[in-house]
Amino acid sequence: MPDTDVVILKALLEANSSFVSGNMLANQLGISRVGVWARLDKLRQEGFGVEAVRHRGYRLIDEPTTINEALIRAYLEIGKSGVELVFRSETDSTNTDAERLLADGTQTPFVVIAQRQNKGRGRMGRPWHSQDDGNLYTSFAFRPQLPPAQMQMITLWMGTQLCHFISSKLALPAMIKWPNDIVSNGRKLAGILAEARVDADRTRDLIFGIGVNVNSNCSQWPKEVSAVATSLAELNGKPLKINQLAADLVYTVNSAYERYVSGAYRNEIFELWNRYDALRGRVVRGSKGKTEIVGTADGIDDHGNLLLTLENGQTQRIHAGEVSIGTRPETFARP
Ligand code: BTN
């Protein structure tokens, strides 16, 4: 991966739509001005809009709406995320990839971002649609060292953070459906697959796989997924800057993880859960063992269980069973 592109893109982004002199870039990179021009020409072929004006230099007027490694790196360098990026044009699953890297002793935190997965996984062994068509496939790896009992709220917490990110940063509607499906207008926008290796007294490592439907046209997906999916671009009415979004997601998840590990999340999680809860007040079917329970969803308790108020006024807690709304065939389970 040529660092030259990252240096050029970082300079163009930092200039914030102003011009950057070709001379300055050439000096910074230790290459000729013709060399700079050639790199910019290559970037144009990758979907960047770069305006060139004599005696003023270059400025960035547009960026690709598909994943671009150099651009994500440039955004990450500007924000100094402290999270190492492992980029793959194709992998089996970013979660499986992260698992291999952890087993090899790779330092955490790191994030694996792939353009395409050939064995993308969802919860409960379901496949995750993972074509290179403008979506994000990311897996974050951490070594929390916390006792397993202290980790039970982390996936719910990450779900609230993802919703908050979509609502506040992108101004698009997102809700969370217990335990951690991110939905909008009843359709799935993003999913989280959390996987951990746990010893008796500590959580050795933790992987958060996050898939976000960003710029894809879900109506072109296989029928069974297109019927229940939506994307940020569909909600937005136009494509989003997916590479900036990828970098923003890295900051969001890393900061959310740090606030979880420090315990600071406790002051925020219930307020956020209530704000983004897609189930609250709705009649939900869940199961405990083999028993089916129908009740009105009433938020979560401080272990992350879903609370259901039954017709007789009793409260039941759903820990890991499946829940579905009304007669919809989808099922959801806590990892
Ligand atoms: C779900 O079923 O809702 C969870 C979907 C998680 C998908 C993401 S995409 C990136 C990461 N790699 C995977 O194989 N799965 C997760």
CSV table of C-alpha atoms and ligand atoms in Angstrom, one decimal:
chain,number,residue,atom,x,y,z
A,1,MET,CA,0.0,0.0,0.0
A,2,PRO,CA,1.8,3.2,-1.2
A,3,ASP,CA,2.1,5.7,1.7
A,4,THR,CA,2.5,8.4,-0.9
A,5,ASP,CA,-1.3,8.4,-1.5
A,6,VAL,CA,-2.0,8.6,2.2
A,7,VAL,CA,0.3,11.6,2.5
A,8,ILE,CA,-1.3,13.4,-0.5
A,9,LEU,CA,-4.9,12.6,0.7
A,10,LYS,CA,-4.1,13.7,4.2
A,11,ALA,CA,-2.8,17.0,3.0
A,12,LEU,CA,-5.8,17.5,0.7
A,13,LEU,CA,-8.3,16.7,3.5
A,14,GLU,CA,-6.5,18.9,6.0
A,15,ALA,CA,-6.7,21.8,3.5
A,16,ASN,CA,-10.5,21.5,3.8
A,17,SER,CA,-11.3,22.2,0.1
A,18,SER,CA,-8.6,24.8,-0.2
A,19,PHE,CA,-5.7,24.4,-2.7
A,20,VAL,CA,-2.5,22.5,-1.7
A,21,SER,CA,0.6,23.5,-3.7
A,22,GLY,CA,2.1,20.8,-5.9
A,23,ASN,CA,5.6,22.0,-4.9
A,24,MET,CA,4.8,21.6,-1.2
A,25,LEU,CA,3.5,18.0,-1.8
A,26,ALA,CA,6.6,17.2,-3.9
A,27,ASN,CA,8.9,18.5,-1.2
A,28,GLN,CA,7.1,16.6,1.5
A,29,LEU,CA,7.2,13.4,-0.4
A,30,GLY,CA,10.7,13.8,-1.8
A,31,ILE,CA,9.4,13.3,-5.4
A,32,SER,CA,9.1,15.5,-8.5
A,33,ARG,CA,6.1,17.7,-9.2
A,34,VAL,CA,5.5,15.4,-12.2
A,35,GLY,CA,5.5,12.5,-9.8
A,36,VAL,CA,2.8,14.3,-7.7
A,37,TRP,CA,0.8,14.9,-10.8
A,38,ALA,CA,1.0,11.2,-11.8
A,39,ARG,CA,-0.2,10.1,-8.3
A,40,LEU,CA,-3.1,12.5,-8.5
A,41,ASP,CA,-4.0,11.2,-11.9
A,42,LYS,CA,-4.1,7.7,-10.5
A,43,LEU,CA,-6.3,8.9,-7.6
A,44,ARG,CA,-8.7,10.4,-10.1
A,45,GLN,CA,-9.0,7.0,-11.8
A,46,GLU,CA,-10.0,5.5,-8.4
A,47,GLY,CA,-12.9,7.9,-8.1
A,48,PHE,CA,-11.4,11.0,-6.5
A,49,GLY,CA,-12.4,14.4,-7.8
A,50,VAL,CA,-9.2,16.5,-7.8
A,51,GLU,CA,-9.2,20.0,-9.3
A,52,ALA,CA,-5.8,21.3,-10.6
A,53,VAL,CA,-5.3,25.1,-11.0
A,54,ARG,CA,-2.1,26.5,-12.3
A,55,HIS,CA,-0.1,28.5,-9.6
A,56,ARG,CA,-2.5,27.4,-6.9
A,57,GLY,CA,-2.2,23.6,-6.8
A,58,TYR,CA,-4.7,20.9,-6.2
A,59,ARG,CA,-7.8,20.6,-4.2
A,60,LEU,CA,-10.1,17.7,-3.4
A,61,ILE,CA,-13.7,18.2,-4.6
A,62,ASP,CA,-15.0,14.6,-4.5
A,63,GLU,CA,-14.2,11.3,-3.0
A,64,PRO,CA,-15.1,7.7,-3.9
A,65,THR,CA,-18.3,6.2,-2.5
A,66,THR,CA,-16.6,2.7,-2.3
A,67,ILE,CA,-14.0,1.6,0.2
A,68,ASN,CA,-10.5,3.1,-0.5
A,69,GLU,CA,-7.7,2.0,1.8
A,70,ALA,CA,-5.5,5.1,1.4
A,71,LEU,CA,-8.4,7.4,2.1
A,72,ILE,CA,-9.4,5.5,5.3
A,73,ARG,CA,-5.7,5.7,6.4
A,74,ALA,CA,-5.6,9.4,5.7
A,75,TYR,CA,-8.7,10.0,7.8
A,76,LEU,CA,-7.4,7.8,10.6
A,77,GLU,CA,-4.1,9.7,10.6
A,78,ILE,CA,-5.8,13.0,10.9
A,79,GLY,CA,-7.8,11.8,13.9
A,80,LYS,CA,-4.9,9.8,15.5
A,81,SER,CA,-7.3,6.9,16.4
A,82,GLY,CA,-4.6,4.8,18.1
A,83,VAL,CA,-6.3,1.7,16.4
A,84,GLU,CA,-4.1,-0.2,13.9
A,85,LEU,CA,-5.8,-0.8,10.6
A,86,VAL,CA,-5.5,-4.2,8.8
A,87,PHE,CA,-7.0,-3.8,5.4
A,88,ARG,CA,-8.1,-6.6,3.1
A,89,SER,CA,-9.5,-6.4,-0.4
A,90,GLU,CA,-11.0,-9.8,0.3
A,91,THR,CA,-11.2,-12.1,3.3
A,92,ASP,CA,-13.3,-15.0,4.5
A,93,SER,CA,-14.8,-13.1,7.4
A,94,THR,CA,-13.2,-10.1,9.2
A,95,ASN,CA,-14.2,-11.7,12.5
A,96,THR,CA,-12.3,-14.9,11.6
A,97,ASP,CA,-9.4,-12.8,10.3
A,98,ALA,CA,-9.3,-10.9,13.6
A,99,GLU,CA,-9.3,-14.2,15.5
A,100,ARG,CA,-6.3,-15.4,13.5
A,101,LEU,CA,-4.4,-12.2,14.1
A,102,LEU,CA,-5.2,-12.4,17.9
A,103,ALA,CA,-3.9,-16.0,18.0
A,104,ASP,CA,-0.7,-14.7,16.3
A,105,GLY,CA,-0.2,-12.2,19.1
A,106,THR,CA,-1.1,-9.0,17.1
A,107,GLN,CA,-1.2,-6.0,19.4
A,108,THR,CA,-4.6,-4.6,20.2
A,109,PRO,CA,-6.6,-2.5,19.5
A,110,PHE,CA,-6.8,-3.2,15.8
A,111,VAL,CA,-9.5,-3.2,13.3
A,112,VAL,CA,-9.8,-5.4,10.2
A,113,ILE,CA,-11.7,-3.7,7.3
A,114,ALA,CA,-12.5,-5.7,4.2
A,115,GLN,CA,-13.9,-4.6,0.8
A,116,ARG,CA,-15.6,-8.0,0.5
A,117,GLN,CA,-16.1,-11.2,2.6
A,118,ASN,CA,-16.5,-14.6,1.0
A,119,LYS,CA,-17.8,-16.2,4.3
A,120,GLY,CA,-19.4,-13.2,6.1
A,121,ARG,CA,-21.1,-14.5,9.2
A,122,GLY,CA,-24.2,-13.2,11.1
A,123,ARG,CA,-25.5,-14.3,14.4
A,124,MET,CA,-26.9,-17.9,14.9
A,125,GLY,CA,-24.8,-19.2,12.0
A,126,ARG,CA,-26.6,-17.1,9.4
A,127,PRO,CA,-24.6,-15.8,6.4
A,128,TRP,CA,-24.0,-12.1,6.1
A,129,HIS,CA,-24.4,-10.6,2.6
A,130,SER,CA,-20.8,-9.3,2.0
A,131,GLN,CA,-20.3,-8.2,-1.7
A,132,ASP,CA,-18.1,-5.3,-2.6
A,133,ASP,CA,-21.0,-3.0,-3.3
A,134,GLY,CA,-20.5,-0.1,-0.9
A,135,ASN,CA,-21.0,-1.6,2.5
A,136,LEU,CA,-18.7,-1.7,5.6
A,137,TYR,CA,-17.3,-5.0,6.9
A,138,THR,CA,-15.3,-4.3,10.1
A,139,SER,CA,-14.0,-6.3,13.1
A,140,PHE,CA,-12.5,-4.6,16.1
A,141,ALA,CA,-10.2,-6.6,18.4
A,142,PHE,CA,-9.5,-5.9,22.1
A,143,ARG,CA,-8.0,-7.7,25.0
A,144,PRO,CA,-10.2,-6.5,27.9
A,145,GLN,CA,-8.8,-8.6,30.8
A,146,LEU,CA,-12.0,-7.9,32.7
A,147,PRO,CA,-13.9,-10.7,34.6
A,148,PRO,CA,-16.5,-12.3,32.2
A,149,ALA,CA,-19.3,-11.2,34.5
A,150,GLN,CA,-18.4,-7.5,33.8
A,151,MET,CA,-18.7,-8.0,30.1
A,152,GLN,CA,-22.4,-8.8,29.9
A,153,MET,CA,-23.5,-5.3,28.8
A,154,ILE,CA,-20.8,-4.6,26.2
A,155,THR,CA,-22.7,-5.7,23.1
A,156,LEU,CA,-25.8,-3.7,24.2
A,157,TRP,CA,-23.6,-0.7,24.9
A,158,MET,CA,-22.0,-1.0,21.5
A,159,GLY,CA,-25.4,-1.1,19.9
A,160,THR,CA,-26.5,2.1,21.6
A,161,GLN,CA,-23.2,3.7,20.4
A,162,LEU,CA,-23.8,2.7,16.9
A,163,CYS,CA,-27.4,4.1,16.9
A,164,HIS,CA,-26.1,7.3,18.5
A,165,PHE,CA,-23.4,7.6,15.9
A,166,ILE,CA,-25.9,7.2,13.0
A,167,SER,CA,-28.4,9.5,14.6
A,168,SER,CA,-26.1,12.3,15.8
A,169,LYS,CA,-23.3,12.2,13.2
A,170,LEU,CA,-25.3,11.3,10.1
A,171,ALA,CA,-28.7,12.7,11.2
A,172,LEU,CA,-30.4,9.5,10.0
A,173,PRO,CA,-32.9,7.5,12.0
A,174,ALA,CA,-31.6,4.3,13.7
A,175,MET,CA,-33.1,2.2,16.5
A,176,ILE,CA,-31.8,-0.8,18.4
A,177,LYS,CA,-33.7,-4.0,18.5
A,178,TRP,CA,-32.7,-6.1,21.5
A,179,PRO,CA,-30.1,-7.4,21.7
A,180,ASN,CA,-28.1,-5.6,19.0
A,181,ASP,CA,-29.8,-5.3,15.6
A,182,ILE,CA,-29.6,-1.8,14.2
A,183,VAL,CA,-32.8,-1.0,12.3
A,184,SER,CA,-34.5,1.8,10.6
A,185,ASN,CA,-38.2,1.8,9.6
A,186,GLY,CA,-38.3,-1.8,10.6
A,187,ARG,CA,-35.5,-2.8,8.2
A,188,LYS,CA,-32.0,-3.9,9.2
A,189,LEU,CA,-29.3,-1.3,8.7
A,190,ALA,CA,-26.4,-2.9,10.6
A,191,GLY,CA,-25.6,-5.9,12.6
A,192,ILE,CA,-23.1,-6.8,15.4
A,193,LEU,CA,-21.4,-10.1,15.9
A,194,ALA,CA,-19.6,-10.2,19.2
A,195,GLU,CA,-17.2,-13.1,19.9
A,196,ALA,CA,-15.0,-13.5,22.9
A,197,ARG,CA,-12.5,-16.0,24.3
A,198,VAL,CA,-13.0,-16.3,27.9
A,199,ASP,CA,-11.0,-17.8,30.7
A,200,ALA,CA,-12.4,-18.6,34.2
A,201,ASP,CA,-11.4,-15.2,35.6
A,202,ARG,CA,-10.9,-12.9,32.6
A,203,THR,CA,-12.0,-12.1,29.1
A,204,ARG,CA,-8.9,-12.9,27.1
A,205,ASP,CA,-10.0,-11.3,23.8
A,206,LEU,CA,-13.1,-9.8,22.3
A,207,ILE,CA,-14.0,-9.2,18.7
A,208,PHE,CA,-16.7,-6.9,17.6
A,209,GLY,CA,-17.8,-7.6,14.0
A,210,ILE,CA,-19.9,-4.7,12.7
A,211,GLY,CA,-21.5,-4.8,9.3
A,212,VAL,CA,-23.2,-1.6,8.1
A,213,ASN,CA,-25.2,-1.2,4.9
A,214,VAL,CA,-23.9,2.1,3.6
A,215,ASN,CA,-24.1,2.8,-0.1
A,216,SER,CA,-25.5,-0.4,-1.5
A,217,ASN,CA,-28.8,-0.7,-3.3
A,218,CYS,CA,-30.5,-3.4,-1.1
A,219,SER,CA,-33.2,-4.0,-3.7
A,220,GLN,CA,-30.6,-5.7,-5.9
A,221,TRP,CA,-29.7,-8.2,-3.1
A,222,PRO,CA,-31.0,-11.7,-3.0
A,223,LYS,CA,-34.8,-11.7,-2.3
A,224,GLU,CA,-34.6,-13.0,1.3
A,225,VAL,CA,-32.3,-10.2,2.5
A,226,SER,CA,-33.5,-7.4,0.3
A,227,ALA,CA,-37.0,-7.7,1.8
A,228,VAL,CA,-35.7,-6.9,5.3
A,229,ALA,CA,-32.7,-4.7,4.7
A,230,THR,CA,-32.1,-1.0,4.1
A,231,SER,CA,-28.9,1.1,3.7
A,232,LEU,CA,-27.8,4.5,5.0
A,233,ALA,CA,-27.8,5.8,1.3
A,234,GLU,CA,-31.4,4.7,0.9
A,235,LEU,CA,-32.3,6.7,4.1
A,236,ASN,CA,-30.2,9.6,3.0
A,237,GLY,CA,-31.4,9.8,-0.5
A,238,LYS,CA,-27.8,9.9,-1.8
A,239,PRO,CA,-24.5,8.0,-1.2
A,240,LEU,CA,-22.4,8.8,1.9
A,241,LYS,CA,-18.7,9.3,2.3
A,242,ILE,CA,-18.1,5.7,3.2
A,243,ASN,CA,-14.3,6.1,3.9
A,244,GLN,CA,-14.9,9.0,6.3
A,245,LEU,CA,-17.7,7.0,7.9
A,246,ALA,CA,-15.3,4.0,8.3
A,247,ALA,CA,-12.8,6.2,10.1
A,248,ASP,CA,-15.5,7.8,12.3
A,249,LEU,CA,-16.7,4.3,13.2
A,250,VAL,CA,-13.2,3.4,14.3
A,251,TYR,CA,-13.1,6.4,16.7
A,252,THR,CA,-16.7,5.7,17.9
A,253,VAL,CA,-16.1,2.0,18.7
A,254,ASN,CA,-12.7,2.6,20.3
A,255,SER,CA,-14.0,5.4,22.5
A,256,ALA,CA,-17.1,3.3,23.4
A,257,TYR,CA,-14.8,0.4,24.3
A,258,GLU,CA,-12.7,2.6,26.5
A,259,ARG,CA,-15.7,4.0,28.3
A,260,TYR,CA,-17.0,0.5,28.8
A,261,VAL,CA,-13.8,-0.8,30.3
A,262,SER,CA,-13.5,2.3,32.6
A,263,GLY,CA,-17.1,1.8,33.8
A,264,ALA,CA,-18.1,5.2,32.6
A,265,TYR,CA,-20.8,3.6,30.3
A,266,ARG,CA,-23.0,3.0,33.4
A,267,ASN,CA,-24.0,6.6,33.6
A,268,GLU,CA,-25.2,6.6,30.0
A,269,ILE,CA,-26.4,3.2,28.9
A,270,PHE,CA,-30.0,3.2,30.2
A,271,GLU,CA,-30.8,6.7,28.9
A,272,LEU,CA,-29.4,5.8,25.5
A,273,TRP,CA,-31.2,2.4,25.5
A,274,ASN,CA,-34.5,4.1,26.2
A,275,ARG,CA,-33.9,6.7,23.5
A,276,TYR,CA,-33.1,4.1,20.8
A,277,ASP,CA,-35.1,1.1,21.9
A,278,ALA,CA,-37.2,-0.2,19.0
A,279,LEU,CA,-39.1,-2.7,21.1
A,280,ARG,CA,-40.3,-0.6,24.0
A,281,GLY,CA,-44.1,-0.8,24.3
A,282,ARG,CA,-44.4,-3.4,21.6
A,283,VAL,CA,-45.8,-6.9,22.1
A,284,VAL,CA,-42.9,-9.3,21.7
A,285,ARG,CA,-42.6,-13.0,21.7
A,286,GLY,CA,-39.7,-14.6,23.4
A,287,SER,CA,-38.8,-17.9,24.8
A,288,LYS,CA,-37.3,-19.3,27.9
A,289,GLY,CA,-36.1,-22.7,27.3
A,290,LYS,CA,-39.0,-24.4,25.6
A,291,THR,CA,-41.6,-22.0,27.1
A,292,GLU,CA,-42.9,-19.2,24.8
A,293,ILE,CA,-43.5,-15.9,26.5
A,294,VAL,CA,-45.6,-13.0,25.1
A,295,GLY,CA,-45.4,-9.7,26.8
A,296,THR,CA,-44.9,-6.0,26.3
A,297,ALA,CA,-41.2,-5.0,26.0
A,298,ASP,CA,-40.2,-2.7,28.8
A,299,GLY,CA,-36.4,-2.0,28.3
A,300,ILE,CA,-33.5,-3.9,29.8
A,301,ASP,CA,-32.3,-4.6,33.4
A,302,ASP,CA,-28.8,-4.0,34.6
A,303,HIS,CA,-27.6,-7.4,33.3
A,304,GLY,CA,-28.8,-6.6,29.8
A,305,ASN,CA,-31.8,-8.9,30.0
A,306,LEU,CA,-34.9,-7.9,28.0
A,307,LEU,CA,-37.8,-7.1,30.3
A,308,LEU,CA,-41.3,-8.3,29.3
A,309,THR,CA,-44.4,-7.3,31.1
A,310,LEU,CA,-47.0,-10.1,30.9
A,311,GLU,CA,-50.7,-9.6,30.7
A,312,ASN,CA,-51.0,-10.5,34.4
A,313,GLY,CA,-48.6,-7.7,35.3
A,314,GLN,CA,-45.7,-10.0,36.1
A,315,THR,CA,-42.2,-9.2,34.7
A,316,GLN,CA,-40.2,-11.8,32.9
A,317,ARG,CA,-36.6,-11.5,31.9
A,318,ILE,CA,-35.3,-12.8,28.5
A,319,HIS,CA,-31.6,-13.6,28.7
A,320,ALA,CA,-30.7,-15.2,25.4
A,321,GLY,CA,-33.8,-16.6,23.9
A,322,GLU,CA,-35.2,-15.4,20.6
A,323,VAL,CA,-37.6,-12.6,20.3
A,324,SER,CA,-39.8,-11.5,17.5
A,325,ILE,CA,-42.3,-8.7,17.1
A,326,GLY,CA,-45.9,-9.6,16.4
A,327,THR,CA,-46.1,-12.1,13.6
A,328,ARG,CA,-42.9,-11.2,11.8
A,329,PRO,CA,-40.8,-14.3,11.0
A,330,GLU,CA,-37.4,-12.7,12.0
A,331,THR,CA,-35.8,-14.0,15.1
A,332,PHE,CA,-33.1,-12.3,17.1
A,333,ALA,CA,-30.7,-13.8,19.7
A,334,ARG,CA,-28.1,-12.4,22.0
A,335,PRO,CA,-24.6,-13.6,21.1
B,1,BTN,C1,-26.0,-10.1,12.7
B,1,BTN,O1,-26.4,-11.3,12.4
B,1,BTN,O2,-26.8,-9.2,12.8
B,1,BTN,C2,-24.6,-9.8,12.8
B,1,BTN,C3,-24.0,-9.5,11.5
B,1,BTN,C4,-22.5,-9.1,11.6
B,1,BTN,C5,-21.8,-8.9,10.3
B,1,BTN,C6,-20.4,-8.4,10.4
B,1,BTN,S1,-19.7,-8.0,8.9
B,1,BTN,C7,-18.2,-7.8,9.6
B,1,BTN,C8,-18.0,-9.0,10.6
B,1,BTN,N1,-17.5,-10.2,9.9
B,1,BTN,C9,-18.4,-11.1,9.8
B,1,BTN,O3,-18.3,-12.2,9.3
B,1,BTN,N2,-19.5,-10.8,10.4
B,1,BTN,C10,-19.4,-9.4,11.0
